């Protein structure tokens, strides 16, 4: 039964003289898992799919030519290369006459922008003389074209071309047509092709889609946890994430079945994740496998290489250029250290097996690298480990009601003598597949609870960050890349507003408000649960420059009158809300929901719109 009627009295009292605790400078960060084509097909700007002909069909032991088609009556088939690296043994053979070739459809089509440049490369050998490379869209004249001469020869050679788009289209394909020398006659020619790649010339660090990096940069993340998630564990140890297999020559990295149902290139490996952290100014938080997958556990007497992996990843990221792994980093083009600060050992691992393996790896890291902040999993029976200095990673996936209700107060009483990293949280039920206003407002109420309790909660990240809009095994996600743009879940706006409005000190704030009761199902659990939700919720902080920041959330679907005490004067008021509880963005309407800021005089009263996050910033006078 909803009480919280419009006109009921809500009283928010800020006490600027009472500092509850220091705020955590790194509180708001992001969690990047290679989930749902968020890397290949998402942030990684590579436009060609199955680019090195090393993709297998699902989990089967069969290579596939998926995402490629023949053109010009070509015969095409997979071939083995002689004396090639074990991870790079295959290529495609193309046989035919003038105009024979292959075409790649990319990740649900290739989005190109008029005037933009694209860098093409491929490895080729055989007796065709030239290659014509083009971007083509259904029903349109060719959008970009380049001719590459001198592709013939017995030895492999890498050829390049620049393609400039004369039109925009969200669904191009890349076509490679081959031609013999003019005197080639009617003979059947043959070429082998490998390592086909197409990147937008404006990719950040030559690797990442600029529009998506901009969406991340707007979140001003303090840290970036990577690369998972379940992706770190894999279903089996063979599929577990092992960072050493993701570095070095791009074409010699193992390609790998991803637990989220696609083939991953590892084109963004450990090194490139660190580059992304650097581009965003975010501290790296690497989550390393602890010798446990979903189905298997490495025996304790075989854990040596996992311990070594943990020590070596720190040396790779931070070690001097004359150290073993620091020199590998330098050879990859980054002599400066990356400043790895956080190391999480395991993801959602728990119980005795986890505690033993965590203790082993953590001891080795603590001894050699006391400067690294370790993170352990709160999963199943494991609630804490032996060292109170380590951060505990808590995960919450729930309903809007639970977030607004009991979870908003999860940290009001201390969990123990250690600090907390809320490593994954999101509303995942009772919401649209692209998220919804009410879900985002539920998360905002939960986040107020994290802000109020920064004496214990030090880091937090929404999950998951990205999903290609065409491949959503997990829903919802924060940002949805399409082939030529993206749209965001309303949770993105909430994340951005919390990150933009951080404090230095947490201030005492009290709220007198009504409550209402709901009963909803919990994801992954049978049955319904009761929730008691406070209509209006708050957090208050003082920023480093002395400004006062008050955040209020209206959890109801009616406007709420609020009496605001303890903070007055000229301020900025930012409101995030929407037309209905289910309001969300979509590919057709990517900008349906937006926050609005305006000057505002804090003089004791305000009315909060239904389902809203309202932030007042009152500068020092
Ligand atoms: O964020 C999606 C998944 O949820 C992560 O892979 C896993 O850690 C959690 O169960």
mmCIF file of N, CA, C and O and ligand atoms in Angstrom, residues 31 33 35 225 228-231 233 260 347-348 379 395 397 424 463-464 474, ligand 1:
data_model
loop_
_atom_site.group_PDB
_atom_site.id
_atom_site.type_symbol
_atom_site.label_atom_id
_atom_site.label_comp_id
_atom_site.label_asym_id
_atom_site.label_seq_id
_atom_site.Cartn_x
_atom_site.Cartn_y
_atom_site.Cartn_z
ATOM 1 N N UNK A 31 32.903 -1.370 -14.299
ATOM 2 C CA UNK A 31 33.251 -2.789 -14.395
ATOM 3 C C UNK A 31 33.102 -3.218 -15.847
ATOM 4 O O UNK A 31 31.997 -3.258 -16.377
ATOM 5 N N UNK A 33 33.315 -6.111 -18.325
ATOM 6 C CA UNK A 33 33.440 -7.546 -18.602
ATOM 7 C C UNK A 33 33.316 -7.762 -20.099
ATOM 8 O O UNK A 33 32.517 -7.104 -20.768
ATOM 9 N N UNK A 35 31.534 -9.335 -22.098
ATOM 10 C CA UNK A 35 30.244 -10.015 -22.058
ATOM 11 C C UNK A 35 29.419 -9.489 -23.228
ATOM 12 O O UNK A 35 29.543 -8.319 -23.602
ATOM 13 N N UNK A 225 37.412 -2.061 -13.337
ATOM 14 C CA UNK A 225 37.607 -3.486 -13.030
ATOM 15 C C UNK A 225 37.467 -4.259 -14.330
ATOM 16 O O UNK A 225 36.532 -4.039 -15.093
ATOM 17 N N UNK A 228 36.265 -9.376 -16.074
ATOM 18 C CA UNK A 228 35.013 -10.022 -15.659
ATOM 19 C C UNK A 228 35.061 -10.177 -14.174
ATOM 20 O O UNK A 228 36.038 -9.776 -13.539
ATOM 21 N N UNK A 229 34.029 -10.743 -13.682
ATOM 22 C CA UNK A 229 32.917 -11.455 -14.261
ATOM 23 C C UNK A 229 33.202 -12.944 -14.511
ATOM 24 O O UNK A 229 34.293 -13.480 -14.309
ATOM 25 N N UNK A 230 32.127 -13.581 -14.940
ATOM 26 C CA UNK A 230 32.205 -15.014 -15.258
ATOM 27 C C UNK A 230 33.245 -15.301 -16.330
ATOM 28 O O UNK A 230 33.761 -16.409 -16.424
ATOM 29 N N UNK A 231 33.551 -14.301 -17.171
ATOM 30 C CA UNK A 231 34.550 -14.472 -18.229
ATOM 31 C C UNK A 231 35.909 -14.817 -17.625
ATOM 32 O O UNK A 231 36.716 -15.511 -18.235
ATOM 33 N N UNK A 233 36.289 -16.670 -15.006
ATOM 34 C CA UNK A 233 36.234 -18.077 -14.563
ATOM 35 C C UNK A 233 36.142 -19.041 -15.740
ATOM 36 O O UNK A 233 36.835 -20.047 -15.786
ATOM 37 N N UNK A 260 29.829 -16.157 -22.728
ATOM 38 C CA UNK A 260 28.624 -15.410 -23.106
ATOM 39 C C UNK A 260 28.254 -15.657 -24.574
ATOM 40 O O UNK A 260 27.622 -14.848 -25.226
ATOM 41 N N UNK A 347 36.578 -14.348 -9.109
ATOM 42 C CA UNK A 347 35.295 -13.664 -9.281
ATOM 43 C C UNK A 347 34.197 -14.609 -8.838
ATOM 44 O O UNK A 347 34.104 -15.733 -9.343
ATOM 45 N N UNK A 348 33.394 -14.153 -7.908
ATOM 46 C CA UNK A 348 32.265 -14.952 -7.418
ATOM 47 C C UNK A 348 32.711 -16.381 -7.101
ATOM 48 O O UNK A 348 32.033 -17.346 -7.454
ATOM 49 N N UNK A 379 31.247 -14.570 -1.534
ATOM 50 C CA UNK A 379 30.428 -15.478 -2.348
ATOM 51 C C UNK A 379 30.193 -16.762 -1.583
ATOM 52 O O UNK A 379 31.112 -17.264 -0.938
ATOM 53 N N UNK A 395 28.257 -8.409 -4.420
ATOM 54 C CA UNK A 395 27.465 -8.252 -5.657
ATOM 55 C C UNK A 395 25.970 -8.250 -5.339
ATOM 56 O O UNK A 395 25.518 -9.037 -4.508
ATOM 57 N N UNK A 397 22.250 -8.170 -7.518
ATOM 58 C CA UNK A 397 21.367 -8.081 -8.685
ATOM 59 C C UNK A 397 19.955 -8.271 -8.153
ATOM 60 O O UNK A 397 19.661 -9.316 -7.548
ATOM 61 N N UNK A 424 29.672 -5.354 -8.272
ATOM 62 C CA UNK A 424 28.642 -5.495 -9.309
ATOM 63 C C UNK A 424 27.294 -5.223 -8.656
ATOM 64 O O UNK A 424 26.999 -5.791 -7.601
ATOM 65 N N UNK A 463 26.947 -3.111 -13.079
ATOM 66 C CA UNK A 463 27.291 -4.225 -13.980
ATOM 67 C C UNK A 463 26.078 -4.720 -14.757
ATOM 68 O O UNK A 463 24.981 -4.701 -14.225
ATOM 69 N N UNK A 464 26.305 -5.225 -15.981
ATOM 70 C CA UNK A 464 27.503 -5.062 -16.794
ATOM 71 C C UNK A 464 27.473 -3.725 -17.538
ATOM 72 O O UNK A 464 26.435 -3.087 -17.653
ATOM 73 N N UNK A 474 22.700 -11.307 -21.515
ATOM 74 C CA UNK A 474 22.418 -10.750 -20.185
ATOM 75 C C UNK A 474 21.723 -9.410 -20.375
ATOM 76 O O UNK A 474 22.170 -8.582 -21.173
HETATM 77 O O1 LIG B 1 27.593 -9.002 -14.682
HETATM 78 C C1 LIG B 1 27.168 -10.211 -15.232
HETATM 79 C C2 LIG B 1 27.622 -11.415 -14.402
HETATM 80 O O2 LIG B 1 27.037 -11.392 -13.139
HETATM 81 C C3 LIG B 1 29.097 -11.472 -14.124
HETATM 82 O O3 LIG B 1 29.781 -12.106 -15.130
HETATM 83 C C4 LIG B 1 29.179 -12.281 -12.870
HETATM 84 O O4 LIG B 1 30.253 -11.904 -12.048
HETATM 85 C C5 LIG B 1 27.847 -12.060 -12.209
HETATM 86 O O5 LIG B 1 27.244 -13.253 -11.858
#
